[in-house]
Amino acid sequence: MSSSAKSHGLLRALRQFLPQATLSVIHERPWHSLTFSGSQICISAILHSGYNAEFVTRITQSLPEHEFELSGQLVADIAVIEMASGENPGRLMVDALLLDD
């Protein structure tokens, strides 16, 4: 699976998790360990009006526990690494590690 196909699958899943956010890939790079291979992906999520600080906190807390269903991939780790929720629109930076299944 090409690296862009990997990020597209994650973007599709995140659009279901954050349906009113505008998502874009900041960077995507291959990732390898002795036993696994995959991709590390950083995504920007622009939160449009209607999102408040409480919602952003809930997203930040629930994202790592969310079960994403990606064909041929496993979300090994995903987290909000940066947030600017006091702005309108708000912005989140999401970092994810996808492993090839």
PDB file of N, CA and C in Angstrom:
ATOM      1  N   MET A   1       0.853  -1.180   0.000  1.00  0.00           N
ATOM      2  CA  MET A   1       0.000   0.000   0.000  1.00  0.00           C
ATOM      3  C   MET A   1       0.893   1.236   0.000  1.00  0.00           C
ATOM      4  N   SER A   2       0.634   2.180  -0.870  1.00  0.00           N
ATOM      5  CA  SER A   2       1.455   3.385  -0.951  1.00  0.00           C
ATOM      6  C   SER A   2       1.216   4.265   0.271  1.00  0.00           C
ATOM      7  N   SER A   3       2.199   5.128   0.569  1.00  0.00           N
ATOM      8  CA  SER A   3       2.075   5.961   1.758  1.00  0.00           C
ATOM      9  C   SER A   3       0.887   6.913   1.651  1.00  0.00           C
ATOM     10  N   SER A   4       0.591   7.440   0.466  1.00  0.00           N
ATOM     11  CA  SER A   4      -0.553   8.338   0.351  1.00  0.00           C
ATOM     12  C   SER A   4      -1.864   7.599   0.587  1.00  0.00           C
ATOM     13  N   ALA A   5      -1.944   6.326   0.183  1.00  0.00           N
ATOM     14  CA  ALA A   5      -3.134   5.526   0.449  1.00  0.00           C
ATOM     15  C   ALA A   5      -3.311   5.318   1.950  1.00  0.00           C
ATOM     16  N   LYS A   6      -2.196   5.205   2.671  1.00  0.00           N
ATOM     17  CA  LYS A   6      -2.264   5.044   4.121  1.00  0.00           C
ATOM     18  C   LYS A   6      -2.855   6.290   4.759  1.00  0.00           C
ATOM     19  N   SER A   7      -2.379   7.455   4.379  1.00  0.00           N
ATOM     20  CA  SER A   7      -2.906   8.678   4.983  1.00  0.00           C
ATOM     21  C   SER A   7      -4.353   8.921   4.567  1.00  0.00           C
ATOM     22  N   HIS A   8      -4.720   8.545   3.347  1.00  0.00           N
ATOM     23  CA  HIS A   8      -6.113   8.742   2.906  1.00  0.00           C
ATOM     24  C   HIS A   8      -7.071   7.900   3.745  1.00  0.00           C
ATOM     25  N   GLY A   9      -6.688   6.675   4.072  1.00  0.00           N
ATOM     26  CA  GLY A   9      -7.536   5.828   4.915  1.00  0.00           C
ATOM     27  C   GLY A   9      -7.717   6.433   6.299  1.00  0.00           C
ATOM     28  N   LEU A  10      -6.638   6.950   6.870  1.00  0.00           N
ATOM     29  CA  LEU A  10      -6.730   7.580   8.183  1.00  0.00           C
ATOM     30  C   LEU A  10      -7.551   8.864   8.103  1.00  0.00           C
ATOM     31  N   LEU A  11      -7.370   9.658   7.060  1.00  0.00           N
ATOM     32  CA  LEU A  11      -8.169  10.882   6.902  1.00  0.00           C
ATOM     33  C   LEU A  11      -9.657  10.561   6.819  1.00  0.00           C
ATOM     34  N   ARG A  12     -10.002   9.525   6.069  1.00  0.00           N
ATOM     35  CA  ARG A  12     -11.414   9.113   5.965  1.00  0.00           C
ATOM     36  C   ARG A  12     -11.974   8.768   7.341  1.00  0.00           C
ATOM     37  N   ALA A  13     -11.217   7.996   8.121  1.00  0.00           N
ATOM     38  CA  ALA A  13     -11.667   7.597   9.452  1.00  0.00           C
ATOM     39  C   ALA A  13     -11.761   8.795  10.393  1.00  0.00           C
ATOM     40  N   LEU A  14     -10.806   9.711  10.313  1.00  0.00           N
ATOM     41  CA  LEU A  14     -10.854  10.906  11.160  1.00  0.00           C
ATOM     42  C   LEU A  14     -12.000  11.832  10.771  1.00  0.00           C
ATOM     43  N   ARG A  15     -12.379  11.852   9.493  1.00  0.00           N
ATOM     44  CA  ARG A  15     -13.526  12.679   9.072  1.00  0.00           C
ATOM     45  C   ARG A  15     -14.811  12.166   9.703  1.00  0.00           C
ATOM     46  N   GLN A  16     -14.906  10.872   9.955  1.00  0.00           N
ATOM     47  CA  GLN A  16     -16.070  10.331  10.656  1.00  0.00           C
ATOM     48  C   GLN A  16     -16.012  10.702  12.140  1.00  0.00           C
ATOM     49  N   PHE A  17     -14.811  10.731  12.700  1.00  0.00           N
ATOM     50  CA  PHE A  17     -14.620  11.079  14.112  1.00  0.00           C
ATOM     51  C   PHE A  17     -14.825  12.581  14.338  1.00  0.00           C
ATOM     52  N   LEU A  18     -14.372  13.397  13.390  1.00  0.00           N
ATOM     53  CA  LEU A  18     -14.494  14.861  13.443  1.00  0.00           C
ATOM     54  C   LEU A  18     -15.166  15.352  12.160  1.00  0.00           C
ATOM     55  N   PRO A  19     -16.478  15.123  12.014  1.00  0.00           N
ATOM     56  CA  PRO A  19     -17.134  15.385  10.723  1.00  0.00           C
ATOM     57  C   PRO A  19     -17.139  16.831  10.268  1.00  0.00           C
ATOM     58  N   GLN A  20     -17.037  17.793  11.171  1.00  0.00           N
ATOM     59  CA  GLN A  20     -17.107  19.183  10.741  1.00  0.00           C
ATOM     60  C   GLN A  20     -15.752  19.874  10.763  1.00  0.00           C
ATOM     61  N   ALA A  21     -14.673  19.072  10.803  1.00  0.00           N
ATOM     62  CA  ALA A  21     -13.332  19.651  10.791  1.00  0.00           C
ATOM     63  C   ALA A  21     -12.738  19.536   9.386  1.00  0.00           C
ATOM     64  N   THR A  22     -11.864  20.456   9.065  1.00  0.00           N
ATOM     65  CA  THR A  22     -11.104  20.380   7.821  1.00  0.00           C
ATOM     66  C   THR A  22      -9.765  19.751   8.159  1.00  0.00           C
ATOM     67  N   LEU A  23      -9.469  18.613   7.519  1.00  0.00           N
ATOM     68  CA  LEU A  23      -8.263  17.838   7.822  1.00  0.00           C
ATOM     69  C   LEU A  23      -7.277  17.900   6.671  1.00  0.00           C
ATOM     70  N   SER A  24      -6.000  17.967   7.005  1.00  0.00           N
ATOM     71  CA  SER A  24      -4.970  17.898   5.978  1.00  0.00           C
ATOM     72  C   SER A  24      -3.710  17.259   6.569  1.00  0.00           C
ATOM     73  N   VAL A  25      -2.996  16.530   5.711  1.00  0.00           N
ATOM     74  CA  VAL A  25      -1.768  15.867   6.134  1.00  0.00           C
ATOM     75  C   VAL A  25      -0.631  16.881   6.125  1.00  0.00           C
ATOM     76  N   ILE A  26       0.048  17.008   7.252  1.00  0.00           N
ATOM     77  CA  ILE A  26       1.207  17.895   7.370  1.00  0.00           C
ATOM     78  C   ILE A  26       2.444  17.168   6.855  1.00  0.00           C
ATOM     79  N   HIS A  27       2.641  15.939   7.337  1.00  0.00           N
ATOM     80  CA  HIS A  27       3.732  15.111   6.824  1.00  0.00           C
ATOM     81  C   HIS A  27       3.417  13.642   7.072  1.00  0.00           C
ATOM     82  N   GLU A  28       4.030  12.817   6.256  1.00  0.00           N
ATOM     83  CA  GLU A  28       3.894  11.370   6.368  1.00  0.00           C
ATOM     84  C   GLU A  28       5.252  10.777   6.034  1.00  0.00           C
ATOM     85  N   ARG A  29       5.715   9.879   6.901  1.00  0.00           N
ATOM     86  CA  ARG A  29       7.008   9.253   6.633  1.00  0.00           C
ATOM     87  C   ARG A  29       6.976   7.790   7.039  1.00  0.00           C
ATOM     88  N   PRO A  30       7.761   6.970   6.360  1.00  0.00           N
ATOM     89  CA  PRO A  30       7.820   5.550   6.710  1.00  0.00           C
ATOM     90  C   PRO A  30       8.364   5.375   8.128  1.00  0.00           C
ATOM     91  N   TRP A  31       7.911   4.320   8.768  1.00  0.00           N
ATOM     92  CA  TRP A  31       8.362   3.990  10.116  1.00  0.00           C
ATOM     93  C   TRP A  31       8.644   2.495  10.160  1.00  0.00           C
ATOM     94  N   HIS A  32       9.743   2.111  10.797  1.00  0.00           N
ATOM     95  CA  HIS A  32      10.114   0.694  10.884  1.00  0.00           C
ATOM     96  C   HIS A  32      10.729   0.401  12.243  1.00  0.00           C
ATOM     97  N   SER A  33      10.432  -0.792  12.763  1.00  0.00           N
ATOM     98  CA  SER A  33      11.124  -1.325  13.925  1.00  0.00           C
ATOM     99  C   SER A  33      11.675  -2.682  13.506  1.00  0.00           C
ATOM    100  N   LEU A  34      12.214  -3.441  14.427  1.00  0.00           N
ATOM    101  CA  LEU A  34      12.728  -4.765  14.074  1.00  0.00           C
ATOM    102  C   LEU A  34      11.619  -5.711  13.615  1.00  0.00           C
ATOM    103  N   THR A  35      10.410  -5.525  14.138  1.00  0.00           N
ATOM    104  CA  THR A  35       9.322  -6.464  13.843  1.00  0.00           C
ATOM    105  C   THR A  35       8.142  -5.870  13.074  1.00  0.00           C
ATOM    106  N   PHE A  36       8.055  -4.556  12.990  1.00  0.00           N
ATOM    107  CA  PHE A  36       6.902  -3.930  12.350  1.00  0.00           C
ATOM    108  C   PHE A  36       7.350  -2.857  11.360  1.00  0.00           C
ATOM    109  N   SER A  37       6.451  -2.560  10.421  1.00  0.00           N
ATOM    110  CA  SER A  37       6.661  -1.417   9.534  1.00  0.00           C
ATOM    111  C   SER A  37       5.335  -0.694   9.388  1.00  0.00           C
ATOM    112  N   GLY A  38       5.426   0.558   9.018  1.00  0.00           N
ATOM    113  CA  GLY A  38       4.217   1.353   8.871  1.00  0.00           C
ATOM    114  C   GLY A  38       4.557   2.779   8.510  1.00  0.00           C
ATOM    115  N   SER A  39       3.730   3.708   8.997  1.00  0.00           N
ATOM    116  CA  SER A  39       3.906   5.128   8.694  1.00  0.00           C
ATOM    117  C   SER A  39       3.599   5.969   9.916  1.00  0.00           C
ATOM    118  N   GLN A  40       4.333   7.056  10.023  1.00  0.00           N
ATOM    119  CA  GLN A  40       4.047   8.062  11.029  1.00  0.00           C
ATOM    120  C   GLN A  40       3.438   9.232  10.274  1.00  0.00           C
ATOM    121  N   ILE A  41       2.251   9.673  10.720  1.00  0.00           N
ATOM    122  CA  ILE A  41       1.498  10.696   9.999  1.00  0.00           C
ATOM    123  C   ILE A  41       1.105  11.814  10.963  1.00  0.00           C
ATOM    124  N   CYS A  42       1.312  13.050  10.538  1.00  0.00           N
ATOM    125  CA  CYS A  42       0.896  14.214  11.314  1.00  0.00           C
ATOM    126  C   CYS A  42      -0.210  14.921  10.521  1.00  0.00           C
ATOM    127  N   ILE A  43      -1.316  15.202  11.198  1.00  0.00           N
ATOM    128  CA  ILE A  43      -2.495  15.777  10.542  1.00  0.00           C
ATOM    129  C   ILE A  43      -2.919  17.049  11.269  1.00  0.00           C
ATOM    130  N   SER A  44      -3.284  18.054  10.495  1.00  0.00           N
ATOM    131  CA  SER A  44      -3.851  19.281  11.028  1.00  0.00           C
ATOM    132  C   SER A  44      -5.373  19.179  10.922  1.00  0.00           C
ATOM    133  N   ALA A  45      -6.052  19.523  12.020  1.00  0.00           N
ATOM    134  CA  ALA A  45      -7.516  19.541  12.033  1.00  0.00           C
ATOM    135  C   ALA A  45      -7.967  20.953  12.393  1.00  0.00           C
ATOM    136  N   ILE A  46      -8.625  21.622  11.450  1.00  0.00           N
ATOM    137  CA  ILE A  46      -9.163  22.956  11.700  1.00  0.00           C
ATOM    138  C   ILE A  46     -10.609  22.782  12.147  1.00  0.00           C
ATOM    139  N   LEU A  47     -10.896  23.222  13.373  1.00  0.00           N
ATOM    140  CA  LEU A  47     -12.235  23.100  13.948  1.00  0.00           C
ATOM    141  C   LEU A  47     -12.995  24.384  13.681  1.00  0.00           C
ATOM    142  N   HIS A  48     -14.095  24.268  12.982  1.00  0.00           N
ATOM    143  CA  HIS A  48     -14.883  25.447  12.620  1.00  0.00           C
ATOM    144  C   HIS A  48     -15.812  25.847  13.763  1.00  0.00           C
ATOM    145  N   SER A  49     -16.481  26.945  13.637  1.00  0.00           N
ATOM    146  CA  SER A  49     -17.330  27.477  14.710  1.00  0.00           C
ATOM    147  C   SER A  49     -18.271  26.399  15.240  1.00  0.00           C
ATOM    148  N   GLY A  50     -18.606  26.523  16.495  1.00  0.00           N
ATOM    149  CA  GLY A  50     -19.463  25.539  17.141  1.00  0.00           C
ATOM    150  C   GLY A  50     -18.679  24.632  18.066  1.00  0.00           C
ATOM    151  N   TYR A  51     -17.364  24.609  17.940  1.00  0.00           N
ATOM    152  CA  TYR A  51     -16.528  23.824  18.834  1.00  0.00           C
ATOM    153  C   TYR A  51     -16.127  24.690  20.016  1.00  0.00           C
ATOM    154  N   ASN A  52     -16.187  24.132  21.227  1.00  0.00           N
ATOM    155  CA  ASN A  52     -15.752  24.878  22.400  1.00  0.00           C
ATOM    156  C   ASN A  52     -14.640  24.109  23.110  1.00  0.00           C
ATOM    157  N   ALA A  53     -14.079  24.709  24.153  1.00  0.00           N
ATOM    158  CA  ALA A  53     -12.950  24.109  24.868  1.00  0.00           C
ATOM    159  C   ALA A  53     -13.320  22.749  25.466  1.00  0.00           C
ATOM    160  N   GLU A  54     -14.539  22.602  25.948  1.00  0.00           N
ATOM    161  CA  GLU A  54     -14.972  21.317  26.520  1.00  0.00           C
ATOM    162  C   GLU A  54     -14.982  20.225  25.452  1.00  0.00           C
ATOM    163  N   PHE A  55     -15.450  20.563  24.254  1.00  0.00           N
ATOM    164  CA  PHE A  55     -15.460  19.601  23.150  1.00  0.00           C
ATOM    165  C   PHE A  55     -14.030  19.197  22.786  1.00  0.00           C
ATOM    166  N   VAL A  56     -13.138  20.167  22.702  1.00  0.00           N
ATOM    167  CA  VAL A  56     -11.742  19.883  22.354  1.00  0.00           C
ATOM    168  C   VAL A  56     -11.111  18.975  23.408  1.00  0.00           C
ATOM    169  N   THR A  57     -11.402  19.208  24.668  1.00  0.00           N
ATOM    170  CA  THR A  57     -10.886  18.352  25.742  1.00  0.00           C
ATOM    171  C   THR A  57     -11.408  16.929  25.587  1.00  0.00           C
ATOM    172  N   ARG A  58     -12.694  16.772  25.282  1.00  0.00           N
ATOM    173  CA  ARG A  58     -13.259  15.433  25.066  1.00  0.00           C
ATOM    174  C   ARG A  58     -12.592  14.727  23.890  1.00  0.00           C
ATOM    175  N   ILE A  59     -12.366  15.450  22.805  1.00  0.00           N
ATOM    176  CA  ILE A  59     -11.697  14.875  21.633  1.00  0.00           C
ATOM    177  C   ILE A  59     -10.289  14.429  21.999  1.00  0.00           C
ATOM    178  N   THR A  60      -9.566  15.282  22.699  1.00  0.00           N
ATOM    179  CA  THR A  60      -8.190  14.986  23.091  1.00  0.00           C
ATOM    180  C   THR A  60      -8.125  13.733  23.955  1.00  0.00           C
ATOM    181  N   GLN A  61      -9.087  13.567  24.842  1.00  0.00           N
ATOM    182  CA  GLN A  61      -9.097  12.410  25.735  1.00  0.00           C
ATOM    183  C   GLN A  61      -9.601  11.138  25.060  1.00  0.00           C
ATOM    184  N   SER A  62     -10.550  11.264  24.153  1.00  0.00           N
ATOM    185  CA  SER A  62     -11.146  10.068  23.555  1.00  0.00           C
ATOM    186  C   SER A  62     -10.417   9.567  22.309  1.00  0.00           C
ATOM    187  N   LEU A  63      -9.670  10.413  21.635  1.00  0.00           N
ATOM    188  CA  LEU A  63      -9.001  10.007  20.396  1.00  0.00           C
ATOM    189  C   LEU A  63      -8.077   8.805  20.579  1.00  0.00           C
ATOM    190  N   PRO A  64      -7.210   8.763  21.601  1.00  0.00           N
ATOM    191  CA  PRO A  64      -6.311   7.610  21.737  1.00  0.00           C
ATOM    192  C   PRO A  64      -7.044   6.284  21.981  1.00  0.00           C
ATOM    193  N   GLU A  65      -8.263   6.336  22.506  1.00  0.00           N
ATOM    194  CA  GLU A  65      -9.026   5.124  22.810  1.00  0.00           C
ATOM    195  C   GLU A  65      -9.972   4.713  21.676  1.00  0.00           C
ATOM    196  N   HIS A  66     -10.126   5.578  20.690  1.00  0.00           N
ATOM    197  CA  HIS A  66     -11.065   5.308  19.602  1.00  0.00           C
ATOM    198  C   HIS A  66     -10.580   4.137  18.735  1.00  0.00           C
ATOM    199  N   GLU A  67     -11.473   3.263  18.366  1.00  0.00           N
ATOM    200  CA  GLU A  67     -11.147   2.121  17.507  1.00  0.00           C
ATOM    201  C   GLU A  67     -11.367   2.509  16.050  1.00  0.00           C
ATOM    202  N   PHE A  68     -10.274   2.679  15.333  1.00  0.00           N
ATOM    203  CA  PHE A  68     -10.346   2.999  13.913  1.00  0.00           C
ATOM    204  C   PHE A  68     -10.289   1.698  13.122  1.00  0.00           C
ATOM    205  N   GLU A  69     -11.111   1.593  12.104  1.00  0.00           N
ATOM    206  CA  GLU A  69     -11.099   0.425  11.227  1.00  0.00           C
ATOM    207  C   GLU A  69     -10.514   0.833   9.886  1.00  0.00           C
ATOM    208  N   LEU A  70      -9.257   0.445   9.666  1.00  0.00           N
ATOM    209  CA  LEU A  70      -8.555   0.770   8.437  1.00  0.00           C
ATOM    210  C   LEU A  70      -8.167  -0.528   7.743  1.00  0.00           C
ATOM    211  N   SER A  71      -8.426  -0.608   6.476  1.00  0.00           N
ATOM    212  CA  SER A  71      -8.093  -1.794   5.705  1.00  0.00           C
ATOM    213  C   SER A  71      -6.578  -1.959   5.599  1.00  0.00           C
ATOM    214  N   GLY A  72      -6.061  -3.087   6.096  1.00  0.00           N
ATOM    215  CA  GLY A  72      -4.643  -3.396   5.984  1.00  0.00           C
ATOM    216  C   GLY A  72      -3.737  -2.630   6.927  1.00  0.00           C
ATOM    217  N   GLN A  73      -4.332  -1.915   7.887  1.00  0.00           N
ATOM    218  CA  GLN A  73      -3.536  -1.112   8.810  1.00  0.00           C
ATOM    219  C   GLN A  73      -4.108  -1.191  10.219  1.00  0.00           C
ATOM    220  N   LEU A  74      -3.244  -0.957  11.172  1.00  0.00           N
ATOM    221  CA  LEU A  74      -3.621  -0.895  12.579  1.00  0.00           C
ATOM    222  C   LEU A  74      -3.134   0.442  13.123  1.00  0.00           C
ATOM    223  N   VAL A  75      -4.007   1.171  13.803  1.00  0.00           N
ATOM    224  CA  VAL A  75      -3.599   2.420  14.436  1.00  0.00           C
ATOM    225  C   VAL A  75      -2.962   2.042  15.771  1.00  0.00           C
ATOM    226  N   ALA A  76      -1.629   2.052  15.806  1.00  0.00           N
ATOM    227  CA  ALA A  76      -0.899   1.658  17.008  1.00  0.00           C
ATOM    228  C   ALA A  76      -0.907   2.764  18.054  1.00  0.00           C
ATOM    229  N   ASP A  77      -0.898   4.019  17.601  1.00  0.00           N
ATOM    230  CA  ASP A  77      -0.874   5.150  18.520  1.00  0.00           C
ATOM    231  C   ASP A  77      -1.434   6.360  17.783  1.00  0.00           C
ATOM    232  N   ILE A  78      -2.264   7.123  18.471  1.00  0.00           N
ATOM    233  CA  ILE A  78      -2.785   8.369  17.909  1.00  0.00           C
ATOM    234  C   ILE A  78      -3.084   9.303  19.070  1.00  0.00           C
ATOM    235  N   ALA A  79      -2.697  10.567  18.909  1.00  0.00           N
ATOM    236  CA  ALA A  79      -2.907  11.528  19.983  1.00  0.00           C
ATOM    237  C   ALA A  79      -2.893  12.947  19.430  1.00  0.00           C
ATOM    238  N   VAL A  80      -3.568  13.829  20.146  1.00  0.00           N
ATOM    239  CA  VAL A  80      -3.481  15.257  19.865  1.00  0.00           C
ATOM    240  C   VAL A  80      -2.185  15.734  20.500  1.00  0.00           C
ATOM    241  N   ILE A  81      -1.287  16.295  19.689  1.00  0.00           N
ATOM    242  CA  ILE A  81       0.008  16.726  20.203  1.00  0.00           C
ATOM    243  C   ILE A  81       0.092  18.226  20.410  1.00  0.00           C
ATOM    244  N   GLU A  82      -0.881  18.946  19.853  1.00  0.00           N
ATOM    245  CA  GLU A  82      -0.904  20.409  19.996  1.00  0.00           C
ATOM    246  C   GLU A  82      -2.320  20.876  19.770  1.00  0.00           C
ATOM    247  N   MET A  83      -2.741  21.889  20.531  1.00  0.00           N
ATOM    248  CA  MET A  83      -4.063  22.450  20.286  1.00  0.00           C
ATOM    249  C   MET A  83      -4.064  23.942  20.517  1.00  0.00           C
ATOM    250  N   ALA A  84      -4.842  24.617  19.714  1.00  0.00           N
ATOM    251  CA  ALA A  84      -5.071  26.049  19.841  1.00  0.00           C
ATOM    252  C   ALA A  84      -6.577  26.235  19.806  1.00  0.00           C
ATOM    253  N   SER A  85      -7.229  25.936  20.935  1.00  0.00           N
ATOM    254  CA  SER A  85      -8.689  25.935  20.960  1.00  0.00           C
ATOM    255  C   SER A  85      -9.277  27.286  21.317  1.00  0.00           C
ATOM    256  N   GLY A  86      -8.464  28.236  21.760  1.00  0.00           N
ATOM    257  CA  GLY A  86      -8.987  29.553  22.086  1.00  0.00           C
ATOM    258  C   GLY A  86      -9.242  30.395  20.857  1.00  0.00           C
ATOM    259  N   GLU A  87      -8.715  29.939  19.734  1.00  0.00           N
ATOM    260  CA  GLU A  87      -8.886  30.675  18.485  1.00  0.00           C
ATOM    261  C   GLU A  87     -10.187  30.242  17.811  1.00  0.00           C
ATOM    262  N   ASN A  88     -10.643  31.035  16.869  1.00  0.00           N
ATOM    263  CA  ASN A  88     -11.790  30.635  16.075  1.00  0.00           C
ATOM    264  C   ASN A  88     -11.414  30.813  14.615  1.00  0.00           C
ATOM    265  N   PRO A  89     -11.225  29.793  13.813  1.00  0.00           N
ATOM    266  CA  PRO A  89     -11.451  28.404  14.199  1.00  0.00           C
ATOM    267  C   PRO A  89     -10.314  27.850  15.050  1.00  0.00           C
ATOM    268  N   GLY A  90     -10.611  26.809  15.833  1.00  0.00           N
ATOM    269  CA  GLY A  90      -9.596  26.129  16.633  1.00  0.00           C
ATOM    270  C   GLY A  90      -8.769  25.215  15.741  1.00  0.00           C
ATOM    271  N   ARG A  91      -7.622  24.799  16.263  1.00  0.00           N
ATOM    272  CA  ARG A  91      -6.748  23.937  15.477  1.00  0.00           C
ATOM    273  C   ARG A  91      -6.163  22.864  16.377  1.00  0.00           C
ATOM    274  N   LEU A  92      -6.141  21.640  15.870  1.00  0.00           N
ATOM    275  CA  LEU A  92      -5.502  20.517  16.551  1.00  0.00           C
ATOM    276  C   LEU A  92      -4.445  19.934  15.632  1.00  0.00           C
ATOM    277  N   MET A  93      -3.357  19.469  16.215  1.00  0.00           N
ATOM    278  CA  MET A  93      -2.349  18.696  15.484  1.00  0.00           C
ATOM    279  C   MET A  93      -2.435  17.269  16.028  1.00  0.00           C
ATOM    280  N   VAL A  94      -2.618  16.324  15.132  1.00  0.00           N
ATOM    281  CA  VAL A  94      -2.777  14.923  15.516  1.00  0.00           C
ATOM    282  C   VAL A  94      -1.599  14.137  14.948  1.00  0.00           C
ATOM    283  N   ASP A  95      -0.978  13.340  15.804  1.00  0.00           N
ATOM    284  CA  ASP A  95       0.134  12.497  15.382  1.00  0.00           C
ATOM    285  C   ASP A  95      -0.314  11.046  15.491  1.00  0.00           C
ATOM    286  N   ALA A  96      -0.095  10.262  14.445  1.00  0.00           N
ATOM    287  CA  ALA A  96      -0.533   8.871  14.422  1.00  0.00           C
ATOM    288  C   ALA A  96       0.571   7.956  13.938  1.00  0.00           C
ATOM    289  N   LEU A  97       0.609   6.759  14.491  1.00  0.00           N
ATOM    290  CA  LEU A  97       1.498   5.703  14.031  1.00  0.00           C
ATOM    291  C   LEU A  97       0.630   4.570  13.504  1.00  0.00           C
ATOM    292  N   LEU A  98       0.730   4.298  12.201  1.00  0.00           N
ATOM    293  CA  LEU A  98      -0.011   3.211  11.573  1.00  0.00           C
ATOM    294  C   LEU A  98       0.944   2.061  11.297  1.00  0.00           C
ATOM    295  N   LEU A  99       0.530   0.856  11.658  1.00  0.00           N
ATOM    296  CA  LEU A  99       1.318  -0.334  11.371  1.00  0.00           C
ATOM    297  C   LEU A  99       0.654  -1.109  10.254  1.00  0.00           C
ATOM    298  N   ASP A 100       1.482  -1.651   9.354  1.00  0.00           N
ATOM    299  CA  ASP A 100       0.957  -2.494   8.291  1.00  0.00           C
ATOM    300  C   ASP A 100       0.453  -3.793   8.898  1.00  0.00           C
ATOM    301  N   ASP A 101      -0.745  -4.184   8.497  1.00  0.00           N
ATOM    302  CA  ASP A 101      -1.371  -5.387   9.044  1.00  0.00           C
ATOM    303  C   ASP A 101      -0.971  -6.612   8.270  1.00  0.00           C
TER     304      ASP A 101
END
